[in-house]
Amino acid sequence: MTIRFWLAFTYFCYQLYFLHETYLMIETIQAPIAKIIPTELEKFGDLRIDNYFWLNDRENPEVIDYLNQENEYYEGMTAHTKKFQNELYEEMKARIKEDDESVPYLYNGYYYITRYETGKGYPIYARKKDSLTSDEEILFDCNALAEGQAYFKLGGMSISPDNKLALFSTDIIGRRIYTLQVKNLETGEILTDTIEKVTGSAVWANDNQTVFYSSQDEVTLRADKIFKHKLGTKQEEDILVYFEKDDTFSVDVTKSKSRKYLAIEASSTLTTEYRILNADTPDGKFKMFQKRKRGVEYSINHYQDSFYILTNKDDADNFKLMKTHEGATSSDNWEELIAHREDVLLEDVEIFANYLVLEERTGGLNKIRIMSWDKTEEYYLPFGSETYTAYTSTNVDFETEILRYGYQSMATPSSIIDFNMRTKEKEVMKEQEVLGGKFDKNNYKEERVWATAKDGTKVPISMVYRKELKKDASNPLLLYAYGSYGHSMDAYFSSTRLSLLDRGFIYAIAHIRGGEDLGRHWYEDGKLLKKKNTFTDFIDCSKFVIEQKYTSSEHLYAEGGSAGGLLMGVIANDAPELYNGIIAQVPFVDVMTTMLDDTIPLTTGEYDEWGNPNVKKYYNYMRSYSPYDNVKKQKYPNMYVSTGLHDSQVQYWEPAKWVAKLRTVKQEDTLLYLDTNMDAGHGGASGRFEALKELAKEFSFLLELEKIKE
């Protein structure tokens, strides 16, 4: 025998021993079992027994202990993947340009820039006066502000009209409860004005001395009040300008692009109402723009002496554009500019001195339509890809021929483009760099296919994979969806996703009902008493990719977060046989208990999305799909569930209770992990690269199931 043989044999034996020891270690790690304390919950004669209701108390040391036990279990069970997780993290990080910056935009005499420096995880906000060659003035270095904090988020930043002061807000918990402060940009001094427990949204009046901001109910965190603050005074002296008494509405305060008007917006899922005030007269009274009418939504844009109104008034489900004089804002004065169309969703508008730009959606794809006010020109920007995302970007100047817009596809990195609407010339101001020298978009294929839902509806799926990949049942495929609130899930580029694609994965987005991908009716068909269409669409998309040989149930994975996590909970109950693994991020799974508790943040504002369970027909319908309430004894897929202790949108106890219940009933020895970030909220870890560590956990979970080790 050669020395090389014996070395190889010895190494093999060592590896075998290591794997054996790892296996034994995993076998001895016991999953935590939450104690059972039955709580009876009764409504309409329906008695629900919640054995884990006690987990609904983040102040209880036993709750924290249980969450820590789950974290320790996850860490122990995945200890053998830690090296791979770190490699994935470094791999994804290496594709990102660390010393990066945004495309500058000119506003009120200054060019504003957001940039990152190598080795730092937070943005730096800066500006330059008059010219890009001028000296840089740093407004906020979030790296310095975040120092010593486990979590940090800079909220709304607003510059005073005279460019001398900056409003800014910070959250150091992750619960979206901000502290609002003012910085003197000439001296660098932080003024004594400190406004606590607010939403982070605030605007200046034109006197450079008056600030309007929104605050929230301390229990429900609903934004329900607008206050007026004068610089140099204390928070307790602030004047309440508006209180929203309807607990299904929330409020915000904004300033028009023209800088002439302040606006208070009160909105629910289905209804909006605005009040306006001339920004030159901050001590005046806000005037009603158009009184709310249930089911009528509208938004306003001001230019010269008119308001432009995007609205679904008069059954214009896909919205239309109207115009009215600023002195006559009630809806009986609105005149139609762009009519409602059954096959085109009008999503937004940009107003320029000589052009009107419309953001439309047709057949599930974004379109940008440019029209001259004198009606001599009208055209669409050309986009050649089969599936893509296009959107207007930062356009703060009325008096310009340049439209700034963004474009990307699943294989094409994001670009910011300046387009001359008169000459039709375009300049790519920036294309996202993918570092490492290995990425070539020509190595990937994008596809848009259509699955048939159980009711015959055609549902689009966008997907991307390496060109050499063939249709084969052995391909791993990750299917993602959201499907709620009318939020369209467009095809987008991700450099981190390459870590899956280059290892043989197909990545797909199911554009299921509940979003607005195919128009307003797509949303209406996936909410309230039609919510189950969202779930069955996803299941039918899953069956489609299996039937078409893109993958098989042994290699199909599903992913969704928040309301998309609800989707994950339902498919785990209803079609577990289709998936080898599921990733559920901050999942909304305890639908009944949450929607019956109006002290929980967001609950009352959600009635128009899910239904009010205090009404029997909605209670029964929600009860029939609520994931936590429909867990049953069956084989479940391998599952990775993540949450944040301070989440204000989906409380941590929803996934915690769900996992605890699953542990007691699931059949067969599939993986079930609950990973709780004890320092973060709904958005996960803060910092530019910390989020990559969470993504590395998800990717390693998938790759481990596929037996891909490197």
XYZ file of C-alpha atoms in Angstrom:
710
model
C 0.000 0.000 0.000
C 1.226 3.484 -0.817
C 1.613 6.264 1.691
C -0.954 8.246 -0.314
C -3.475 5.407 0.121
C -2.944 5.245 3.883
C -3.253 9.027 4.176
C -6.473 8.951 2.199
C -7.773 6.003 4.199
C -6.902 7.708 7.494
C -8.653 10.899 6.359
C -11.701 8.874 5.308
C -11.842 7.161 8.707
C -11.535 10.533 10.420
C -14.384 11.936 8.340
C -16.494 8.869 9.062
C -15.783 9.233 12.787
C -16.595 12.931 12.646
C -19.878 12.287 10.850
C -20.728 9.511 13.312
C -20.025 11.770 16.282
C -22.034 14.580 14.688
C -24.920 12.182 14.140
C -24.756 10.995 17.739
C -24.635 14.573 18.963
C -27.701 15.519 16.907
C -29.491 12.395 18.092
C -28.942 13.411 21.715
C -30.178 16.979 21.257
C -33.747 17.074 22.472
C -36.240 19.483 20.958
C -37.726 21.748 23.626
C -41.307 20.945 24.563
C -43.299 23.936 25.744
C -45.406 23.348 28.819
C -49.136 23.051 28.292
C -51.463 25.451 30.083
C -54.890 25.141 28.439
C -56.716 28.411 27.839
C -60.337 28.312 26.690
C -61.236 30.775 23.937
C -64.896 30.850 22.951
C -66.719 32.744 20.224
C -70.075 32.051 18.573
C -70.278 28.765 20.468
C -66.949 27.613 19.033
C -64.539 26.606 21.794
C -60.832 26.730 20.984
C -58.330 25.307 23.465
C -55.024 27.173 23.212
C -52.387 25.210 25.117
C -49.722 27.827 24.501
C -51.558 31.086 25.100
C -49.154 31.722 27.974
C -46.425 32.468 25.439
C -48.217 35.775 24.674
C -46.234 37.582 27.377
C -42.751 38.822 26.464
C -42.233 40.036 30.041
C -42.554 36.499 31.429
C -39.077 35.021 32.131
C -40.414 31.552 31.282
C -41.324 32.787 27.813
C -37.846 34.162 27.242
C -36.402 30.917 28.569
C -38.472 28.896 26.095
C -37.401 31.081 23.156
C -33.773 30.701 24.235
C -34.223 26.922 24.447
C -35.543 26.892 20.886
C -32.569 28.985 19.770
C -30.172 26.620 21.514
C -31.869 23.656 19.868
C -31.542 25.289 16.443
C -27.893 26.152 17.084
C -27.121 22.638 18.278
C -28.880 20.903 15.419
C -27.148 23.069 12.824
C -23.713 23.301 14.455
C -22.250 21.138 11.679
C -23.416 23.715 9.085
C -21.879 26.768 10.783
C -18.747 26.684 8.649
C -20.870 26.476 5.501
C -23.121 29.269 6.757
C -20.093 31.490 7.209
C -18.844 30.578 3.740
C -22.239 31.474 2.278
C -22.214 34.759 4.186
C -18.744 35.649 2.900
C -19.713 34.558 -0.616
C -22.797 36.793 -0.675
C -20.985 39.678 0.958
C -18.152 39.432 -1.591
C -20.604 40.174 -4.420
C -21.659 43.457 -2.839
C -19.754 46.655 -3.499
C -18.989 47.883 -0.010
C -17.851 51.395 -0.946
C -21.051 52.132 -2.816
C -23.256 55.171 -3.239
C -26.610 56.170 -4.673
C -27.153 58.297 -7.771
C -27.225 61.912 -6.518
C -30.382 63.960 -6.931
C -30.728 67.755 -6.794
C -33.206 69.227 -4.319
C -33.482 72.849 -3.211
C -29.902 73.696 -4.186
C -28.189 70.563 -2.840
C -27.227 67.213 -4.310
C -28.200 64.437 -1.899
C -26.248 61.186 -1.725
C -26.472 58.003 0.337
C -23.239 56.059 0.486
C -21.538 53.138 2.219
C -17.927 52.705 3.254
C -15.923 49.483 3.243
C -16.270 47.524 6.461
C -19.241 49.527 7.704
C -22.778 48.194 7.905
C -24.853 51.361 7.949
C -25.418 54.170 5.422
C -23.938 57.652 5.480
C -26.229 60.458 4.345
C -24.463 63.394 2.729
C -25.014 66.382 0.447
C -23.097 68.819 -1.743
C -24.123 72.400 -2.418
C -24.848 73.480 -6.025
C -22.365 71.091 -7.665
C -21.153 67.516 -7.350
C -17.621 68.910 -7.214
C -18.383 70.839 -4.024
C -17.195 69.674 -0.620
C -19.235 66.913 0.958
C -21.308 67.690 4.035
C -22.166 64.650 6.122
C -25.690 64.860 7.455
C -25.833 61.555 9.365
C -23.301 58.791 9.773
C -25.495 55.909 10.904
C -22.422 53.852 11.786
C -21.620 56.320 14.542
C -25.252 56.590 15.636
C -25.578 52.788 15.793
C -22.426 52.272 17.841
C -23.144 50.152 20.915
C -26.671 49.281 19.788
C -27.826 45.743 19.017
C -30.382 47.267 16.634
C -30.498 50.656 14.902
C -32.759 52.255 12.340
C -32.755 55.836 11.082
C -36.329 56.790 10.291
C -37.642 59.718 8.307
C -35.154 62.490 7.539
C -36.522 65.894 6.512
C -34.506 69.014 5.657
C -35.911 72.439 6.554
C -36.817 74.743 3.645
C -33.843 77.016 4.440
C -31.496 73.961 4.385
C -30.209 74.693 7.902
C -31.957 72.058 10.022
C -32.728 68.355 9.711
C -35.467 66.371 11.374
C -34.466 62.778 12.021
C -35.810 59.831 14.000
C -34.191 56.736 15.482
C -35.380 53.322 16.645
C -32.982 51.233 18.746
C -35.372 48.387 19.604
C -36.897 47.325 16.290
C -40.501 47.881 17.314
C -40.947 50.926 15.060
C -41.270 53.296 18.002
C -39.058 56.264 17.197
C -37.529 59.247 18.938
C -37.649 62.427 16.844
C -34.849 65.017 17.081
C -33.514 68.054 15.241
C -29.960 68.657 14.050
C -28.469 72.067 13.259
C -26.636 71.380 10.001
C -24.512 74.506 10.282
C -23.073 73.712 13.726
C -23.640 69.950 13.969
C -25.478 70.497 17.254
C -28.454 68.308 18.242
C -31.135 70.662 19.523
C -32.907 70.121 22.829
C -36.161 69.297 21.022
C -36.725 65.599 21.711
C -40.053 63.979 20.845
C -40.423 60.411 22.037
C -42.639 57.442 21.129
C -43.613 58.588 17.650
C -43.862 56.944 14.222
C -40.765 58.662 12.837
C -42.676 60.534 10.143
C -42.459 64.348 10.294
C -42.452 67.383 7.967
C -41.532 71.061 8.088
C -43.801 74.017 7.552
C -42.266 76.741 5.389
C -41.361 78.959 8.378
C -38.453 76.635 9.335
C -39.750 76.683 12.910
C -42.849 74.468 12.878
C -42.863 70.700 12.662
C -45.807 68.360 12.168
C -45.461 64.724 13.188
C -47.550 61.603 13.769
C -47.670 59.619 16.986
C -49.168 56.259 17.867
C -51.356 54.629 20.452
C -49.005 53.174 23.066
C -50.806 49.820 23.174
C -51.913 49.121 19.603
C -49.150 51.221 17.942
C -51.773 52.574 15.538
C -50.732 55.980 14.205
C -53.729 57.987 15.395
C -52.579 61.557 16.141
C -50.942 64.493 14.349
C -49.153 67.072 16.531
C -47.661 70.483 15.844
C -44.323 71.298 17.478
C -42.562 74.675 17.652
C -38.768 74.565 17.897
C -37.456 75.329 21.363
C -40.533 74.018 23.182
C -41.091 70.764 25.085
C -43.056 67.801 23.787
C -45.791 68.246 26.389
C -46.456 71.719 24.926
C -47.123 70.320 21.431
C -50.576 70.977 20.006
C -52.812 68.105 18.931
C -53.880 69.008 15.400
C -55.802 65.865 14.504
C -56.990 62.703 16.211
C -58.333 59.744 14.253
C -61.058 58.156 16.340
C -61.896 55.341 13.914
C -59.622 52.506 15.002
C -59.614 50.970 11.523
C -57.785 54.043 10.178
C -54.215 55.285 10.649
C -52.816 58.727 9.916
C -49.727 60.305 8.411
C -48.559 63.811 7.535
C -46.788 64.699 4.277
C -45.750 67.675 2.163
C -46.549 68.125 -1.499
C -43.819 67.960 -4.145
C -44.687 71.593 -4.921
C -43.850 72.417 -1.251
C -47.011 74.517 -1.070
C -49.229 72.177 0.941
C -49.081 70.031 4.054
C -51.462 67.094 4.018
C -52.878 64.821 6.701
C -53.823 61.438 5.253
C -56.231 59.158 7.104
C -56.373 55.732 5.505
C -57.745 52.245 5.962
C -57.434 49.276 3.619
C -60.336 50.503 1.470
C -60.767 54.199 2.187
C -58.742 57.426 2.263
C -59.336 60.997 3.339
C -57.078 64.074 3.133
C -56.948 67.405 4.902
C -54.670 70.134 3.537
C -53.030 73.303 4.847
C -50.922 75.927 3.092
C -47.377 75.311 4.363
C -46.856 79.092 4.675
C -49.531 79.290 7.383
C -48.722 76.535 9.900
C -50.971 78.027 12.565
C -53.974 77.823 10.271
C -56.573 75.054 10.236
C -56.355 72.002 8.016
C -59.154 72.007 5.440
C -61.025 68.900 4.305
C -60.018 67.920 0.754
C -62.733 65.329 0.194
C -64.612 63.603 2.992
C -64.159 59.865 3.289
C -66.585 57.504 1.678
C -66.221 53.817 2.402
C -64.574 51.996 -0.482
C -63.284 55.166 -2.147
C -59.517 55.571 -2.251
C -57.679 58.606 -3.555
C -54.244 60.199 -3.467
C -53.314 63.763 -4.367
C -50.513 65.525 -6.240
C -50.259 69.321 -6.418
C -48.869 71.340 -9.332
C -49.305 75.071 -10.043
C -52.959 75.868 -9.186
C -54.370 72.335 -9.401
C -54.530 68.984 -7.668
C -54.258 65.740 -9.601
C -56.207 62.902 -8.009
C -55.605 59.186 -8.511
C -58.830 57.470 -7.455
C -61.133 54.464 -7.742
C -64.205 56.712 -7.399
C -67.333 55.611 -9.285
C -66.319 51.948 -9.442
C -63.046 52.657 -11.219
C -61.484 49.518 -9.753
C -58.233 49.930 -11.705
C -58.139 53.665 -10.873
C -58.347 56.771 -13.012
C -56.732 60.226 -12.943
C -58.740 63.374 -12.249
C -57.959 67.062 -11.815
C -59.421 69.939 -9.825
C -58.576 73.548 -8.955
C -56.871 73.923 -5.564
C -59.725 76.146 -4.393
C -62.419 73.565 -5.181
C -61.270 70.196 -3.922
C -64.524 68.320 -3.265
C -65.164 65.407 -5.614
C -68.077 67.056 -7.434
C -65.455 69.395 -8.957
C -63.101 66.647 -10.189
C -62.639 66.396 -13.950
C -61.418 63.231 -15.644
C -57.996 63.230 -17.354
C -57.276 59.511 -17.725
C -60.291 57.221 -17.823
C -60.640 53.909 -16.031
C -59.638 50.853 -18.081
C -60.694 47.281 -17.347
C -57.385 45.768 -18.463
C -54.916 48.392 -17.172
C -54.156 49.178 -13.527
C -53.086 52.806 -13.041
C -50.634 52.605 -10.141
C -49.040 56.065 -9.904
C -48.301 59.310 -11.723
C -45.380 61.729 -12.040
C -46.138 65.306 -13.030
C -43.727 67.518 -14.965
C -44.171 70.951 -16.538
C -44.458 69.532 -20.057
C -45.177 65.856 -19.466
C -47.423 63.501 -17.556
C -45.899 60.109 -16.714
C -48.125 57.167 -15.817
C -47.065 53.981 -14.068
C -49.359 51.250 -15.362
C -49.647 47.496 -15.046
C -50.886 45.295 -17.879
C -50.832 41.517 -17.972
C -48.852 41.508 -14.749
C -46.003 43.672 -16.090
C -45.028 47.278 -15.315
C -45.374 49.865 -18.070
C -44.209 53.496 -18.058
C -46.317 55.726 -20.301
C -45.219 59.246 -21.236
C -47.680 61.869 -22.466
C -47.013 65.500 -23.378
C -49.530 67.966 -21.984
C -50.009 69.493 -25.447
C -51.021 66.009 -26.703
C -48.429 65.972 -29.481
C -46.645 62.922 -28.083
C -47.584 59.721 -26.301
C -45.479 56.559 -26.002
C -44.363 53.740 -23.709
C -40.797 53.079 -22.660
C -39.666 49.852 -24.351
C -38.746 46.893 -22.143
C -37.620 43.759 -23.930
C -37.415 41.187 -21.153
C -39.998 38.456 -20.645
C -40.357 39.340 -16.975
C -38.987 42.473 -15.274
C -39.619 45.380 -12.907
C -39.711 49.039 -13.967
C -40.622 52.030 -11.819
C -40.193 55.797 -11.606
C -37.445 56.803 -9.205
C -36.584 60.133 -7.527
C -38.150 62.960 -9.542
C -38.300 66.097 -7.388
C -38.187 68.759 -10.135
C -41.225 69.831 -12.167
C -39.226 71.933 -14.635
C -37.217 69.203 -16.323
C -37.344 66.978 -19.388
C -35.518 64.198 -17.556
C -37.416 61.264 -16.096
C -35.430 59.123 -13.679
C -36.579 55.508 -13.530
C -35.363 52.115 -12.380
C -35.235 48.804 -14.218
C -34.247 45.260 -13.310
C -35.143 41.682 -14.077
C -34.409 38.371 -12.407
C -31.163 38.079 -14.399
C -30.409 41.782 -14.924
C -28.993 43.864 -12.056
C -30.864 46.976 -11.012
C -30.215 50.117 -13.055
C -31.092 53.777 -12.485
C -31.682 55.532 -15.799
C -32.157 59.182 -16.762
C -34.440 59.436 -19.794
C -34.938 62.604 -21.835
C -38.655 62.650 -22.575
C -38.197 65.059 -25.527
C -35.179 63.558 -27.338
C -35.823 59.973 -26.088
C -32.145 59.625 -25.203
C -31.293 57.680 -22.097
C -28.282 57.541 -19.825
C -27.652 54.699 -17.415
C -26.634 56.564 -14.287
C -25.821 53.419 -12.354
C -26.022 49.667 -12.740
C -25.715 47.501 -9.669
C -22.275 45.945 -9.586
C -21.938 42.246 -8.859
C -18.368 41.768 -7.711
C -16.230 38.677 -7.876
C -15.804 38.494 -11.636
C -17.987 35.387 -11.986
C -21.388 36.923 -12.768
C -22.575 37.143 -16.368
C -26.287 37.717 -16.884
C -26.083 35.789 -20.143
C -25.503 32.612 -18.103
C -29.064 32.744 -16.743
C -32.446 32.191 -18.324
C -35.607 34.009 -17.324
C -39.008 32.528 -17.972
C -42.614 33.503 -17.431
C -45.063 30.621 -17.373
C -48.734 30.307 -16.481
C -50.255 27.753 -14.125
C -53.960 26.948 -14.151
C -55.700 27.362 -10.796
C -58.475 25.042 -9.640
C -61.142 27.519 -10.831
C -59.527 27.856 -14.264
C -57.737 31.150 -13.576
C -54.311 31.511 -15.182
C -51.642 32.443 -12.614
C -48.241 33.761 -13.785
C -44.954 32.439 -12.421
C -41.633 34.237 -12.983
C -38.514 32.107 -12.735
C -34.778 32.220 -13.280
C -32.126 29.500 -13.493
C -28.803 28.767 -15.142
C -29.055 28.281 -18.899
C -27.482 24.832 -18.887
C -30.137 23.520 -16.499
C -32.597 21.087 -18.085
C -36.137 20.237 -17.057
C -35.546 17.425 -14.634
C -37.493 16.248 -11.619
C -34.263 16.292 -9.612
C -33.863 20.083 -9.860
C -34.304 21.880 -6.522
C -36.778 24.757 -6.866
C -37.582 27.514 -4.370
C -41.065 28.978 -4.905
C -41.750 32.331 -3.236
C -44.988 34.293 -2.840
C -46.701 36.934 -0.721
C -50.270 37.375 -1.947
C -51.879 39.952 0.364
C -52.768 43.654 0.754
C -52.705 44.193 -3.011
C -48.913 44.128 -2.865
C -47.584 43.094 -6.272
C -44.522 40.859 -6.159
C -42.515 41.898 -9.208
C -39.601 40.005 -10.722
C -36.454 41.511 -9.243
C -32.707 40.898 -9.261
C -30.830 39.584 -6.235
C -27.082 39.036 -6.092
C -27.511 36.875 -2.986
C -29.863 34.575 -4.903
C -26.914 33.591 -7.112
C -25.699 31.387 -4.260
C -28.699 29.157 -4.935
C -28.815 29.469 -8.720
C -25.135 28.584 -9.105
C -25.737 25.452 -7.042
C -28.470 24.234 -9.359
C -31.583 25.827 -7.875
C -34.459 27.293 -9.830
C -35.906 30.399 -8.157
C -39.544 31.228 -8.906
C -42.109 33.829 -7.837
C -45.789 32.844 -7.915
C -47.880 35.943 -8.680
C -50.905 34.661 -6.801
C -54.212 36.383 -6.100
C -54.224 38.718 -3.127
C -51.590 40.871 -4.786
C -52.399 43.379 -7.538
C -50.114 41.769 -10.107
C -52.876 41.474 -12.719
C -54.996 44.435 -11.645
C -57.328 45.367 -8.839
C -59.573 42.344 -9.403
C -56.533 40.136 -8.656
C -56.468 41.657 -5.180
C -60.241 41.515 -4.645
C -60.229 37.820 -5.568
C -57.681 37.063 -2.836
C -59.045 38.774 0.275
C -61.884 38.522 2.800
C -64.213 35.630 1.867
C -62.086 34.835 -1.205
C -58.802 34.594 0.716
C -58.472 30.878 0.071
C -57.761 31.651 -3.607
C -54.362 32.893 -2.413
C -53.558 29.520 -0.898
C -54.970 27.318 -3.641
C -53.201 29.425 -6.295
C -49.867 28.718 -4.631
C -50.631 25.012 -4.325
C -51.648 24.879 -7.991
C -48.453 26.705 -8.988
C -46.532 24.108 -6.985
C -48.306 21.274 -8.783
C -47.596 22.968 -12.117
C -43.817 23.162 -11.660
C -43.853 19.495 -10.639
C -46.033 18.425 -13.577
C -43.849 20.373 -16.006
C -40.744 18.568 -14.700
C -39.029 21.691 -13.378
C -38.759 19.831 -10.076
C -40.463 17.208 -7.919
C -42.010 17.135 -4.459
C -38.723 15.727 -3.129
C -36.945 18.889 -4.271
C -39.607 21.609 -4.073
C -39.289 24.302 -1.384
C -41.648 27.129 -0.427
C -40.875 30.495 1.157
C -42.949 33.395 2.433
C -42.833 36.046 5.135
C -45.374 37.910 7.286
C -48.688 37.525 5.394
C -46.683 35.264 3.091
C -45.892 33.305 6.247
C -49.627 32.787 6.697
C -49.544 31.268 3.218
C -46.739 28.958 4.333
C -48.769 27.872 7.358
C -51.802 27.022 5.235
C -49.910 25.026 2.600
C -48.083 23.124 5.359
C -51.466 22.025 6.680
C -53.240 21.494 3.342
C -50.577 20.166 0.959
C -47.531 19.024 2.965
C -46.796 16.236 0.487
C -45.783 18.762 -2.193
C -42.776 20.195 -0.343
C -39.501 18.934 1.032
C -38.995 22.128 2.993
C -40.676 25.402 3.966
C -39.145 28.703 5.107
C -41.635 30.822 7.078
C -40.316 34.276 7.992
C -42.149 36.171 10.782
C -45.297 34.219 9.867
C -48.808 35.479 10.624
C -50.173 32.081 11.678
C -52.340 32.630 14.772
C -55.023 34.418 12.778
C -57.977 33.920 15.120
C -56.392 35.020 18.388
C -54.704 38.008 16.784
C -57.721 39.252 14.849
C -59.949 38.877 17.925
C -57.586 40.998 20.055
C -57.979 44.675 19.161
C -55.155 45.670 21.531
C -52.573 44.057 19.240
C -50.863 46.435 16.782
C -52.535 46.614 13.359
C -55.513 44.368 14.204
C -58.409 46.797 13.699
C -56.885 48.181 10.520
C -56.825 44.649 9.117
C -60.566 44.025 9.147
C -60.943 45.067 5.508
C -58.209 42.636 4.504
C -59.163 39.482 6.423
C -62.599 40.298 7.768
C -63.799 41.133 11.261
C -64.030 37.864 13.224
C -66.582 39.478 15.531
C -68.931 38.912 12.581
C -69.843 35.219 12.417
C -69.382 34.647 8.670
C -65.844 36.055 8.820
C -65.078 34.173 12.019
C -66.095 30.861 10.439
C -64.172 31.507 7.244
C -60.963 32.588 8.990
C -61.316 29.699 11.430
C -61.331 27.277 8.487
C -57.830 28.289 7.322
C -56.026 29.777 10.354
C -52.762 27.749 10.381
C -52.384 27.504 14.164
C -55.968 26.351 14.615
C -55.734 23.755 11.843
C -52.499 21.981 12.773
C -53.157 18.246 12.618
C -51.482 14.890 13.048
C -49.717 14.299 9.744
C -46.296 14.399 8.178
C -45.107 17.991 7.809
C -42.279 19.194 5.555
C -38.936 20.205 7.026
C -39.467 23.733 8.335
C -37.328 26.739 9.274
C -39.332 29.412 11.106
C -37.882 32.807 12.029
C -39.179 35.687 14.112
C -38.083 38.761 16.093
C -38.807 39.315 19.766
C -39.726 42.974 19.218
C -41.807 42.506 16.079
C -44.658 45.029 16.101
C -46.459 43.618 13.060
C -46.489 39.867 13.619
C -45.944 39.242 17.317
C -43.201 36.715 18.118
C -45.691 34.481 19.952
C -47.494 33.537 16.729
C -44.598 31.488 15.287
C -43.552 30.405 18.800
C -46.980 28.925 19.562
C -47.229 27.418 16.086
C -43.900 25.608 16.418
C -44.742 24.439 19.944
C -47.992 22.923 18.679
C -46.373 21.382 15.605
C -43.809 19.638 17.792
C -46.541 17.710 19.611
C -48.485 16.485 16.553
C -46.222 16.233 13.502
C -45.573 12.711 12.297
C -42.149 11.435 11.201
C -38.820 12.954 12.061
C -38.674 16.028 9.835
C -36.713 19.107 10.850
C -38.525 21.880 12.705
C -36.591 24.977 13.781
C -37.688 28.171 15.506
C -35.021 30.873 15.259
C -35.807 34.037 17.234
C -33.741 37.188 16.865
C -33.848 38.502 20.427
C -32.733 41.997 19.349
C -34.854 42.687 16.259
C -38.364 43.309 14.992
C -40.344 42.626 11.836
C -37.568 43.500 9.407
C -34.973 41.297 11.055
C -31.429 42.358 11.879
C -30.323 45.913 11.202
C -27.112 46.759 9.437
C -26.266 46.199 5.803
C -24.541 42.832 6.224
C -26.181 41.451 9.366
C -29.199 40.525 7.252
C -26.916 38.337 5.125
C -26.218 36.170 8.157
C -29.937 35.473 8.472
C -30.097 34.702 4.756
C -27.134 32.332 5.104
C -29.145 30.404 7.706
C -32.049 30.021 5.273
C -29.808 29.021 2.368
C -27.892 26.494 4.455
C -31.222 24.978 5.542
C -32.181 24.441 1.892
C -28.761 23.238 0.785
C -28.505 20.827 3.707
C -31.795 19.244 2.639
C -30.403 18.941 -0.889
C -27.200 17.404 0.510
C -25.175 20.210 -1.053
C -22.211 20.807 1.242
C -20.254 23.481 -0.590
